[in-house]
Amino acid sequence: MANHFDKQMSEGRKADRRKLVLLGTSACFLLLLVVGAVVGSAYQDDHGGDGDGSNLSTHAMRASSKSVTALCSSTDYPQTCETSLSKAVPSDTEDPKVLLKAAVSVVLDGVSRGFEHSRLLQSNDSRVRGAVQDCQEMYEDAKGNINATLRSIIDHGVDKLPARSHDMRTWLSAVVTYQQTCIDGFPEGELKEKMKDAMKSARELTSNALAIIGQASSFLSLINLPSRRRRLLLADHHNRRPLATNNGYPSWFSKDDRRMLKERINLKPTPNVTVAKDGSGDFTNISEALAKMPAKYQGRYVIYIKAGVYEEQVIVTKKMVDVTMYGDGSKKTIVTGSKNFIDGTRTFLTPTFLAAGDRFMAMDMSFRNTAGPEKHQAVALRVASDMSVFLNCRMEGYQDTLYAHAHRQFYRGCVISGTIDFIFGDAAAVFQNCLLVVRRPLPNQQNIVTAQGRADRRETTGFVLQRCRFRADNGLADASQPAIRSYLGRPWKEFSRTVIMESQIDGFVNKDGYMPWEGNFGLSTLYYAEYNNKGPGAATADRVKWPGVHVINREEAVRYTVESFLEGSNWIPATGAPVRLGLNS
């Protein structure tokens, strides 16, 4: 996938070619080296656990130092890279799979030590004990992503590596996210600093893995292995069996949007089970329906949720893949809760609804957290599901409404409301044709729509808001109330990335556009970009003059379309979701 560092990488390809020629290495040997290096870095970086080549590392030999140096030259931590890759493979093998297994043992061991360190942090503070629990959950999630990367390389073969690069970098980006989530769970102080130090090696290794996998595609292309060609699809795509829609779209949607929606009305998928508060379905609550889902169900498991207010905390676990939920409309089918930080629940555990299983899909329903602004962090929806889709849904809260935690996410026609950082996280998420409603916070607070948390520049993550509208709700717009400053975003982490394009920005947004997190943190490393927006709040002349803030041209904006940023043509049309893969203009 493209990002603002791609240009530097492409300029380095000629240099890489010259290095390969100078090395005089055969194509076969180069291929094995690249594959071994990819996994070696990817797995040392990522973390520890159940690699089946764990005892191969004791027979390791030193790889060609010149080759390793060339391979590590594009990483941000070359010394860590070279040290990790010096442990290679048995000298008598040229089997790529053996190379991969040998490298996994080195990597998993290194990364596991970072996560396992959390177990050593003893404290009577309930916040610390809770953080340790969260770290162990993140450990399992990270391990799953590392193993998925390994399986992708082994199962699909070396020649498919360029085509699978985006998937692998997505999974490894999630590993970075989970490492940072573990650290963030600790209260400020000595133990948090110790956790940061423990994760240092793992973070560097993961970053190097992302760099190596990215450059491996370039290396392989030099020896004429097949690579996938991408095409930018500018039209809206629909599955032949469209899914349900909501009749509550904002009035500002265009005639083209409404015409498209009419093609989908009343075409709902047949449910496996029905949930109904009044007892007319198979279950009366959503959690019970999920608990009864067959453990090894093949295909899409569809849950229809009838109109009603469901007061429960719903968790779609990692094991619950390919789940679709749809309701009777985002104002009729409502999942609600009120867990919050002030009353003693860690932000990570406050979500009313958690979608963790891959390829989750929700339509025509609402996710609420009713704790209110005085309760501070109170998440309505947390999403860690890869290739997840939300259509015509509502996410309602105040601070931290939507936690777009990790992986690839697509939101279309949704209404998202809140106050402080109400769309936050480290996912690669595109919001298309969505209405972002900014509410009134507490008198001493300011509004910030986004707080994206990319912690490493190699990650594939970021928020893209395309053809959305930023609007103040009636309470915020009330001229009789004290004025509240509202901003488009602020950098939660050092490499925060948010792109707003082809959107309507109303005049309530402060002309600065963005506000700092703290001091100068991230101001030169973040990437905030705007393209072809309109409305009284879209003027960019008075935006903050930080190095990372940009007004981009069409060529740059294309990099953040659904097709380029999410490789969306590979998975979104198959869900039946309407999607604009390219730009609208």
Coordinates of C-alpha atoms in Angstrom, one line a residue:
M1 CA 0.0 0.0 0.0
A2 CA 1.1 3.5 -0.7
N3 CA 2.1 6.1 1.9
H4 CA 4.1 9.2 2.0
F5 CA 7.4 7.3 2.4
D6 CA 6.8 5.3 -0.8
K7 CA 8.5 7.9 -2.9
Q8 CA 11.7 7.5 -0.9
M9 CA 11.5 3.7 -1.2
S10 CA 10.9 3.8 -5.0
E11 CA 13.9 6.1 -5.4
G12 CA 16.0 3.5 -3.6
R13 CA 15.1 0.7 -6.0
K14 CA 17.8 1.6 -8.5
A15 CA 20.3 1.6 -5.7
D16 CA 19.1 -1.8 -4.6
R17 CA 19.5 -3.1 -8.1
R18 CA 23.1 -2.0 -8.2
K19 CA 23.7 -3.6 -4.8
L20 CA 22.4 -6.9 -6.0
V21 CA 24.7 -6.8 -9.1
L22 CA 27.7 -6.0 -6.9
L23 CA 26.9 -8.8 -4.6
G24 CA 27.0 -11.2 -7.5
T25 CA 24.5 -13.4 -5.8
S26 CA 22.5 -15.8 -7.9
A27 CA 18.7 -15.3 -8.2
C28 CA 18.1 -18.4 -6.3
F29 CA 20.3 -17.5 -3.4
L30 CA 18.8 -14.0 -3.3
L31 CA 15.3 -15.4 -3.2
L32 CA 16.1 -17.6 -0.2
L33 CA 17.9 -14.7 1.5
V34 CA 15.0 -12.3 1.1
V35 CA 12.5 -14.9 2.3
G36 CA 14.6 -15.8 5.3
A37 CA 15.2 -12.2 6.2
V38 CA 11.5 -11.3 5.8
V39 CA 10.4 -13.8 8.4
G40 CA 13.5 -13.5 10.5
S41 CA 12.8 -9.8 11.1
A42 CA 9.0 -10.2 11.0
Y43 CA 9.0 -12.8 13.7
Q44 CA 11.7 -11.5 15.9
D45 CA 9.9 -8.3 15.8
D46 CA 6.6 -9.6 16.5
H47 CA 6.8 -11.9 19.3
G48 CA 7.0 -15.1 21.0
G49 CA 5.2 -18.3 21.4
D50 CA 4.7 -21.4 19.3
G51 CA 7.0 -21.4 16.4
D52 CA 7.7 -24.9 15.3
G53 CA 11.3 -24.2 14.4
S54 CA 12.3 -23.2 17.9
N55 CA 15.3 -25.6 18.2
L56 CA 16.7 -24.7 14.8
S57 CA 18.3 -21.5 16.0
T58 CA 20.9 -23.4 17.9
H59 CA 22.3 -24.6 14.6
A60 CA 22.3 -21.2 13.0
M61 CA 25.1 -19.8 10.9
R62 CA 26.0 -16.3 10.0
A63 CA 24.5 -15.1 6.7
S64 CA 26.5 -13.1 4.2
S65 CA 27.2 -9.8 6.1
K66 CA 27.2 -7.8 2.9
S67 CA 23.8 -9.1 2.0
V68 CA 22.3 -8.6 5.4
T69 CA 23.7 -5.0 5.5
A70 CA 22.1 -4.3 2.1
L71 CA 18.8 -5.8 3.2
C72 CA 18.8 -3.9 6.5
S73 CA 19.9 -0.6 5.0
S74 CA 16.3 0.6 4.5
T75 CA 15.2 -0.1 8.1
D76 CA 15.0 2.4 10.8
Y77 CA 17.0 0.2 13.2
P78 CA 19.7 -1.3 11.1
Q79 CA 21.9 -2.5 14.0
T80 CA 19.0 -4.4 15.5
C81 CA 18.2 -5.7 12.1
E82 CA 21.7 -7.0 11.4
T83 CA 22.1 -8.5 14.8
S84 CA 18.8 -10.4 14.4
L85 CA 19.5 -11.6 10.9
S86 CA 23.0 -12.9 11.8
K87 CA 21.1 -15.9 13.3
A88 CA 20.1 -17.6 10.1
V89 CA 19.6 -21.2 9.1
P90 CA 21.3 -24.6 8.9
S91 CA 24.1 -24.3 6.4
D92 CA 23.0 -27.4 4.4
T93 CA 19.5 -26.2 3.4
E94 CA 18.1 -24.1 0.6
D95 CA 14.5 -24.8 1.5
P96 CA 12.6 -21.5 2.0
K97 CA 10.2 -23.1 4.5
V98 CA 13.1 -24.2 6.7
L99 CA 14.6 -20.7 6.4
L100 CA 11.3 -19.3 7.6
K101 CA 10.9 -21.7 10.5
A102 CA 14.4 -21.0 11.7
A103 CA 13.8 -17.3 11.6
V104 CA 10.5 -17.5 13.4
S105 CA 12.0 -19.1 16.5
V106 CA 14.4 -16.2 16.9
V107 CA 11.8 -13.6 16.4
L108 CA 9.0 -15.0 18.5
D109 CA 11.4 -15.5 21.4
G110 CA 12.5 -11.8 21.3
V111 CA 9.0 -10.4 21.0
S112 CA 7.5 -12.7 23.7
R113 CA 10.0 -11.4 26.2
G114 CA 8.6 -7.9 25.8
F115 CA 5.0 -9.0 26.5
E116 CA 6.0 -11.4 29.2
H117 CA 7.8 -8.7 31.1
S118 CA 4.4 -7.3 32.1
R119 CA 3.9 -10.4 34.3
L120 CA 6.9 -9.3 36.4
L121 CA 5.4 -5.9 37.3
Q122 CA 3.8 -6.5 40.7
S123 CA 1.6 -3.9 42.3
N124 CA -1.3 -3.5 44.7
D125 CA -2.7 -0.8 42.3
S126 CA -5.7 -2.3 40.5
R127 CA -4.9 -0.2 37.4
V128 CA -1.5 -2.0 37.1
R129 CA -3.1 -5.4 37.6
G130 CA -5.6 -4.6 35.0
A131 CA -2.9 -3.4 32.6
V132 CA -1.1 -6.7 33.1
Q133 CA -4.3 -8.6 32.1
D134 CA -4.7 -6.4 29.0
C135 CA -1.1 -7.1 28.0
Q136 CA -1.7 -10.8 28.1
E137 CA -4.7 -10.4 25.8
M138 CA -2.7 -8.2 23.5
Y139 CA 0.0 -10.9 23.6
E140 CA -2.4 -13.5 22.2
D141 CA -3.7 -11.1 19.5
A142 CA -0.1 -10.2 18.5
K143 CA 0.9 -13.8 18.3
G144 CA -2.1 -14.6 16.1
N145 CA -1.0 -11.8 13.6
I146 CA 2.6 -13.1 13.6
N147 CA 1.5 -16.6 12.8
A148 CA -0.8 -15.4 10.1
T149 CA 2.1 -13.7 8.5
L150 CA 4.2 -16.9 8.6
R151 CA 1.3 -19.0 7.2
S152 CA 0.8 -16.5 4.4
I153 CA 4.4 -16.8 3.3
I154 CA 4.6 -20.6 3.7
D155 CA 1.2 -21.5 2.3
H156 CA 1.2 -19.2 -0.7
G157 CA 4.8 -19.5 -1.8
V158 CA 7.6 -17.1 -2.3
D159 CA 6.3 -16.0 -5.7
K160 CA 3.1 -14.7 -4.1
L161 CA 5.0 -12.5 -1.6
P162 CA 4.5 -9.2 -3.5
A163 CA 0.8 -9.9 -3.7
R164 CA 0.5 -10.7 0.0
S165 CA 2.7 -7.8 1.2
H166 CA -0.3 -5.6 2.1
D167 CA -1.9 -8.3 4.2
M168 CA 1.4 -9.1 6.0
R169 CA 2.1 -5.4 6.7
T170 CA -1.4 -5.0 8.0
W171 CA -1.0 -7.8 10.5
L172 CA 2.4 -6.6 11.6
S173 CA 1.1 -3.1 12.0
A174 CA -1.5 -4.6 14.4
V175 CA 1.4 -6.1 16.3
V176 CA 2.8 -2.6 16.8
T177 CA -0.7 -1.5 17.9
Y178 CA -1.0 -4.3 20.5
Q179 CA 2.5 -3.5 21.9
Q180 CA 1.5 0.1 22.3
T181 CA -1.9 -0.8 23.8
C182 CA -0.1 -2.9 26.4
I183 CA 2.1 0.1 27.4
D184 CA -0.8 2.6 27.4
G185 CA -2.7 0.5 29.9
F186 CA -0.2 1.3 32.7
P187 CA -0.6 4.5 34.8
E188 CA 2.1 7.1 34.4
G189 CA 5.1 6.4 36.5
E190 CA 8.0 4.0 37.0
L191 CA 6.2 0.8 35.9
K192 CA 5.1 2.3 32.6
E193 CA 8.6 3.3 31.8
K194 CA 9.8 -0.2 32.6
M195 CA 7.2 -1.6 30.3
K196 CA 8.4 0.8 27.5
D197 CA 12.0 -0.3 28.0
A198 CA 10.9 -4.0 27.9
M199 CA 9.1 -3.4 24.6
K200 CA 12.0 -1.5 23.0
S201 CA 13.6 -4.4 21.2
A202 CA 10.3 -5.9 20.2
R203 CA 9.2 -2.5 18.7
E204 CA 12.4 -2.2 16.7
L205 CA 12.2 -5.7 15.4
T206 CA 8.6 -5.2 14.3
S207 CA 9.4 -2.0 12.6
N208 CA 12.3 -3.7 10.8
A209 CA 10.0 -6.5 9.7
L210 CA 7.6 -4.0 8.2
A211 CA 10.4 -2.4 6.3
I212 CA 11.9 -5.7 5.1
I213 CA 8.6 -7.0 3.8
G214 CA 7.9 -3.8 2.0
Q215 CA 11.3 -3.9 0.3
A216 CA 11.1 -7.6 -0.4
S217 CA 8.6 -6.9 -3.1
S218 CA 11.1 -4.7 -4.8
F219 CA 13.9 -7.3 -4.5
L220 CA 11.7 -10.0 -5.9
S221 CA 10.5 -7.9 -8.8
L222 CA 14.1 -7.5 -9.8
I223 CA 14.4 -11.2 -10.5
N224 CA 11.1 -11.1 -12.5
L225 CA 8.9 -12.9 -10.0
P226 CA 5.2 -12.1 -10.7
S227 CA 3.7 -9.2 -8.9
R228 CA 0.1 -8.1 -8.8
R229 CA -1.1 -5.2 -10.9
R230 CA -3.6 -2.9 -9.2
R231 CA -6.3 -1.0 -11.0
L232 CA -8.1 2.0 -9.7
L233 CA -11.8 1.4 -9.9
L234 CA -13.6 4.7 -9.9
A235 CA -17.1 3.4 -10.0
D236 CA -19.2 2.2 -7.1
H237 CA -19.3 -1.6 -6.9
H238 CA -22.1 -3.8 -5.6
N239 CA -22.4 -7.4 -4.9
R240 CA -25.0 -9.3 -6.9
R241 CA -26.8 -10.0 -3.7
P242 CA -27.0 -6.6 -1.9
L243 CA -27.7 -6.3 1.8
A244 CA -30.0 -4.3 3.9
T245 CA -30.1 -0.5 4.1
N246 CA -31.2 2.0 6.6
N247 CA -33.9 4.6 5.8
G248 CA -32.3 7.2 8.0
Y249 CA -29.6 8.7 5.8
P250 CA -28.7 12.4 6.4
S251 CA -30.6 14.8 4.2
W252 CA -27.4 16.2 2.7
F253 CA -26.8 13.0 0.7
S254 CA -26.8 13.5 -3.0
K255 CA -29.4 12.2 -5.5
D256 CA -26.8 9.7 -6.7
D257 CA -26.4 8.3 -3.2
R258 CA -30.1 8.0 -2.8
R259 CA -30.5 6.4 -6.1
M260 CA -27.9 3.8 -5.2
L261 CA -29.6 3.1 -1.9
K262 CA -32.9 2.4 -3.6
E263 CA -31.2 -0.5 -5.3
R264 CA -30.6 -2.2 -2.0
I265 CA -33.8 -1.5 0.0
N266 CA -35.6 -4.6 1.4
L267 CA -32.8 -7.0 0.2
K268 CA -31.8 -8.4 3.6
P269 CA -29.8 -11.6 4.0
T270 CA -31.5 -14.6 5.4
P271 CA -30.6 -14.9 9.1
N272 CA -29.3 -17.9 10.9
V273 CA -30.9 -16.7 14.1
T274 CA -33.1 -13.8 15.2
V275 CA -32.9 -11.7 18.3
A276 CA -36.0 -10.0 19.7
K277 CA -36.6 -8.3 23.0
D278 CA -40.3 -9.3 22.9
G279 CA -39.5 -13.0 22.7
S280 CA -40.6 -13.4 19.1
G281 CA -37.1 -14.5 17.9
D282 CA -34.7 -17.3 18.8
F283 CA -33.1 -15.3 21.6
T284 CA -33.9 -12.2 23.6
N285 CA -30.4 -10.8 23.8
I286 CA -27.4 -10.6 21.4
S287 CA -24.8 -12.1 23.7
E288 CA -26.9 -15.3 24.1
A289 CA -27.2 -15.6 20.3
L290 CA -23.4 -15.3 20.0
A291 CA -22.8 -17.8 22.7
K292 CA -24.9 -20.4 20.8
M293 CA -23.0 -19.8 17.5
P294 CA -21.5 -23.1 16.3
A295 CA -17.8 -23.2 17.1
K296 CA -16.7 -24.2 13.6
Y297 CA -19.4 -22.7 11.5
Q298 CA -18.5 -22.5 7.8
G299 CA -19.6 -19.4 5.9
R300 CA -21.3 -16.2 7.0
Y301 CA -23.2 -16.4 10.3
V302 CA -26.1 -13.9 10.1
I303 CA -27.9 -12.5 13.2
Y304 CA -31.0 -10.4 12.7
I305 CA -31.7 -8.1 15.6
K306 CA -35.2 -6.8 15.7
A307 CA -36.1 -3.2 16.8
G308 CA -35.5 -2.6 20.5
V309 CA -33.0 -1.3 23.1
Y310 CA -30.6 -4.0 24.1
E311 CA -28.8 -3.1 27.4
E312 CA -25.8 -5.4 27.4
Q313 CA -22.1 -5.5 26.7
V314 CA -21.6 -7.5 23.5
I315 CA -18.3 -9.2 22.6
V316 CA -17.7 -10.8 19.2
T317 CA -14.5 -12.7 20.0
K318 CA -11.5 -13.4 17.8
K319 CA -12.9 -16.9 17.3
M320 CA -16.2 -15.6 15.9
V321 CA -15.3 -14.9 12.3
D322 CA -17.5 -14.0 9.4
V323 CA -20.4 -12.7 11.6
T324 CA -23.0 -10.4 10.1
M325 CA -25.5 -8.5 12.3
Y326 CA -28.2 -6.3 11.0
G327 CA -31.1 -4.5 12.6
D328 CA -34.3 -2.6 11.7
G329 CA -32.6 0.7 11.4
S330 CA -30.0 2.7 13.3
K331 CA -32.7 4.5 15.3
K332 CA -34.6 1.3 16.0
T333 CA -32.1 -1.4 16.9
I334 CA -29.9 -0.1 19.7
V335 CA -27.2 -1.7 21.8
T336 CA -26.5 0.5 24.8
G337 CA -24.3 0.6 27.9
S338 CA -22.7 3.1 30.2
K339 CA -19.3 1.7 31.4
N340 CA -16.8 4.5 31.8
F341 CA -13.4 5.5 33.2
I342 CA -14.5 7.7 36.0
D343 CA -16.5 4.9 37.6
G344 CA -13.5 2.6 37.6
T345 CA -13.5 0.8 34.3
R346 CA -10.3 0.9 32.1
T347 CA -11.0 2.6 28.8
F348 CA -10.0 -0.6 27.0
L349 CA -12.9 -2.4 28.7
T350 CA -15.6 0.3 28.5
P351 CA -17.0 -0.5 25.0
T352 CA -20.7 -1.4 24.8
F353 CA -19.9 -3.5 21.8
L354 CA -16.6 -5.1 20.8
A355 CA -16.0 -6.5 17.3
A356 CA -12.8 -8.6 17.3
G357 CA -13.6 -11.5 15.0
D358 CA -12.3 -11.0 11.4
R359 CA -14.6 -9.9 8.6
F360 CA -17.3 -8.7 11.0
M361 CA -20.2 -6.8 9.4
A362 CA -22.9 -4.6 11.0
M363 CA -25.8 -2.9 9.3
D364 CA -28.7 -0.7 10.3
M365 CA -28.1 -0.7 14.1
S366 CA -26.8 1.7 16.8
F367 CA -24.0 1.4 19.4
R368 CA -24.3 3.7 22.3
N369 CA -22.5 4.7 25.5
T370 CA -24.7 6.9 27.6
A371 CA -22.2 7.7 30.4
G372 CA -22.2 11.3 29.4
P373 CA -19.4 13.9 29.2
E374 CA -18.8 14.0 32.9
K375 CA -17.6 10.4 32.9
H376 CA -14.8 11.1 30.5
Q377 CA -13.6 8.0 28.5
A378 CA -16.6 5.9 27.6
V379 CA -16.4 3.8 24.4
A380 CA -19.5 2.8 22.5
L381 CA -17.8 0.6 19.9
R382 CA -14.3 -0.9 19.8
V383 CA -13.3 -2.6 16.5
A384 CA -10.2 -4.9 16.1
S385 CA -11.7 -7.0 13.3
D386 CA -9.7 -7.2 10.1
M387 CA -11.7 -6.4 6.9
S388 CA -14.7 -5.2 8.9
V389 CA -17.6 -3.3 7.4
F390 CA -20.2 -1.0 9.0
L391 CA -23.1 0.2 6.9
N392 CA -25.7 2.7 8.0
C393 CA -24.9 2.4 11.7
R394 CA -24.8 4.9 14.5
M395 CA -22.0 5.3 17.1
E396 CA -23.2 7.6 19.9
G397 CA -21.2 8.8 22.9
Y398 CA -19.1 11.7 24.1
Q399 CA -15.4 11.2 24.8
D400 CA -13.9 8.2 22.9
T401 CA -17.0 7.1 21.2
L402 CA -15.5 4.9 18.5
Y403 CA -12.2 3.0 19.2
A404 CA -11.0 2.0 15.7
H405 CA -8.3 -0.1 17.4
A406 CA -6.6 -2.2 14.7
H407 CA -6.6 -3.8 11.2
R408 CA -8.6 -2.7 8.1
Q409 CA -12.0 -1.1 8.6
F410 CA -14.6 0.4 6.3
Y411 CA -17.5 2.6 7.4
R412 CA -20.1 3.7 5.0
G413 CA -23.2 6.0 5.6
C414 CA -22.6 6.0 9.4
V415 CA -23.5 8.7 11.9
I416 CA -20.8 9.1 14.6
S417 CA -21.2 11.6 17.4
G418 CA -19.0 12.7 20.3
T419 CA -16.8 15.3 21.9
I420 CA -13.2 14.6 22.7
D421 CA -11.2 12.3 20.4
F422 CA -14.4 10.6 19.5
I423 CA -12.8 8.6 16.7
F424 CA -9.5 7.3 18.0
G425 CA -7.2 4.2 17.6
D426 CA -4.6 2.8 15.3
A427 CA -6.6 1.1 12.6
A428 CA -6.4 1.6 8.8
A429 CA -9.9 2.9 8.6
V430 CA -11.8 4.7 5.8
F431 CA -15.0 6.6 6.6
Q432 CA -17.0 7.2 3.5
N433 CA -20.2 9.3 3.2
C434 CA -20.4 9.5 7.0
L435 CA -21.9 12.2 9.2
L436 CA -19.7 13.3 12.1
V437 CA -21.7 15.1 14.7
V438 CA -19.8 17.1 17.3
R439 CA -21.6 17.5 20.6
R440 CA -21.2 19.9 23.5
P441 CA -18.6 18.7 26.1
L442 CA -18.1 20.0 29.6
P443 CA -17.5 23.8 29.9
N444 CA -13.8 23.5 30.3
Q445 CA -13.2 21.0 27.5
Q446 CA -12.6 21.3 23.7
N447 CA -13.8 19.0 20.9
I448 CA -11.5 16.9 18.8
V449 CA -13.0 14.7 16.1
T450 CA -10.0 12.3 15.5
A451 CA -7.0 11.1 17.5
Q452 CA -5.2 8.6 15.3
G453 CA -2.5 6.6 17.0
R454 CA 0.1 5.4 14.5
A455 CA 3.2 4.7 16.7
D456 CA 5.7 3.8 13.9
R457 CA 6.1 5.3 10.5
R458 CA 6.2 1.9 8.8
E459 CA 2.7 1.0 9.9
T460 CA 0.0 0.9 7.2
T461 CA -2.5 2.6 9.5
G462 CA -4.4 5.9 9.5
F463 CA -7.8 7.5 9.2
V464 CA -9.3 8.6 5.9
L465 CA -12.5 10.6 5.9
Q466 CA -13.9 10.8 2.4
R467 CA -17.0 12.6 1.3
C468 CA -18.1 13.0 5.0
R469 CA -19.7 15.9 6.7
F470 CA -18.5 17.6 9.9
R471 CA -21.5 19.1 11.7
A472 CA -22.2 20.6 15.1
D473 CA -25.3 19.2 16.9
N474 CA -27.9 21.6 18.2
G475 CA -26.5 21.8 21.7
L476 CA -23.1 22.8 20.4
A477 CA -24.5 25.3 17.9
D478 CA -26.7 27.0 20.5
A479 CA -25.5 30.6 20.4
S480 CA -26.8 31.2 23.9
Q481 CA -24.3 28.8 25.3
P482 CA -20.5 29.5 25.8
A483 CA -18.4 29.0 22.7
I484 CA -16.5 25.7 22.5
R485 CA -13.4 25.3 20.3
S486 CA -13.6 22.3 17.9
Y487 CA -10.8 20.7 15.9
L488 CA -10.5 18.1 13.2
G489 CA -7.8 16.1 15.0
R490 CA -4.7 15.9 17.3
P491 CA -1.8 13.4 17.4
W492 CA -2.4 10.7 19.9
K493 CA 0.9 9.0 18.8
E494 CA 4.1 10.3 17.1
F495 CA 3.2 9.3 13.6
S496 CA -0.5 10.0 13.7
R497 CA -2.0 10.0 10.2
T498 CA -5.4 11.5 9.1
V499 CA -6.6 12.5 5.7
I500 CA -9.8 14.4 5.0
M501 CA -10.9 14.7 1.4
E502 CA -13.9 15.6 -0.6
S503 CA -15.8 16.4 2.6
Q504 CA -18.1 19.2 3.9
I505 CA -16.7 21.0 6.9
D506 CA -19.0 23.4 8.6
G507 CA -18.0 26.7 10.1
F508 CA -17.9 25.5 13.8
V509 CA -14.4 24.0 13.2
N510 CA -11.6 26.2 14.4
K511 CA -9.6 27.7 11.6
D512 CA -6.4 26.1 13.0
G513 CA -7.9 22.8 12.1
Y514 CA -5.7 20.8 14.5
M515 CA -4.5 21.1 18.0
P516 CA -1.4 19.6 19.7
W517 CA -1.5 16.7 22.1
E518 CA 1.2 18.1 24.3
G519 CA 3.9 20.6 23.5
N520 CA 5.6 19.8 20.2
F521 CA 4.9 16.0 20.4
G522 CA 4.5 14.6 16.9
L523 CA 4.2 17.9 15.1
S524 CA 7.0 17.2 12.7
T525 CA 6.3 13.4 12.3
L526 CA 2.5 13.3 12.0
Y527 CA 0.8 13.4 8.6
Y528 CA -2.4 15.4 8.3
A529 CA -3.7 16.1 4.8
E530 CA -6.7 17.8 3.2
Y531 CA -7.9 17.6 -0.3
N532 CA -10.8 19.2 -2.2
N533 CA -13.0 19.8 0.9
K534 CA -15.7 22.5 1.0
G535 CA -17.7 24.5 3.4
P536 CA -16.8 27.4 5.7
G537 CA -14.6 25.2 7.9
A538 CA -12.6 23.9 5.0
A539 CA -10.4 26.9 4.3
T540 CA -6.8 26.0 4.8
A541 CA -5.0 29.4 4.7
D542 CA -5.1 29.7 8.5
R543 CA -4.3 26.0 9.3
V544 CA -1.5 25.4 11.8
K545 CA 1.9 25.6 10.2
W546 CA 3.3 22.3 11.5
P547 CA 5.7 20.4 9.2
G548 CA 3.3 17.5 9.1
V549 CA 0.2 19.4 7.9
H550 CA -0.4 19.4 4.2
V551 CA -2.8 20.4 1.5
I552 CA -2.4 17.7 -1.1
N553 CA -3.0 17.3 -4.8
R554 CA -5.0 14.7 -6.6
E555 CA -2.1 12.4 -7.2
E556 CA -1.3 12.2 -3.5
A557 CA -5.0 11.9 -2.6
V558 CA -5.3 8.8 -4.7
R559 CA -3.0 7.0 -2.3
Y560 CA -5.7 7.3 0.4
T561 CA -8.6 6.0 -1.6
V562 CA -10.3 2.8 -0.6
E563 CA -8.6 0.9 -3.4
S564 CA -5.1 2.1 -2.6
F565 CA -5.2 2.5 1.2
L566 CA -7.2 -0.7 2.1
E567 CA -6.8 -2.6 -1.2
G568 CA -10.6 -2.5 -0.8
S569 CA -11.5 -4.0 -4.2
N570 CA -10.2 -7.4 -2.9
W571 CA -12.7 -7.6 -0.1
I572 CA -15.3 -4.9 0.2
P573 CA -17.5 -5.5 -2.9
A574 CA -17.9 -9.1 -1.9
T575 CA -19.7 -8.0 1.2
G576 CA -22.4 -6.3 -0.9
A577 CA -21.5 -2.9 0.6
P578 CA -21.7 0.1 -1.7
V579 CA -18.2 1.6 -2.0
R580 CA -16.4 4.3 -3.9
L581 CA -13.0 2.7 -4.6
G582 CA -11.4 5.9 -6.0
L583 CA -12.0 9.6 -5.8
N584 CA -15.3 11.3 -6.5
S585 CA -13.7 14.1 -8.5

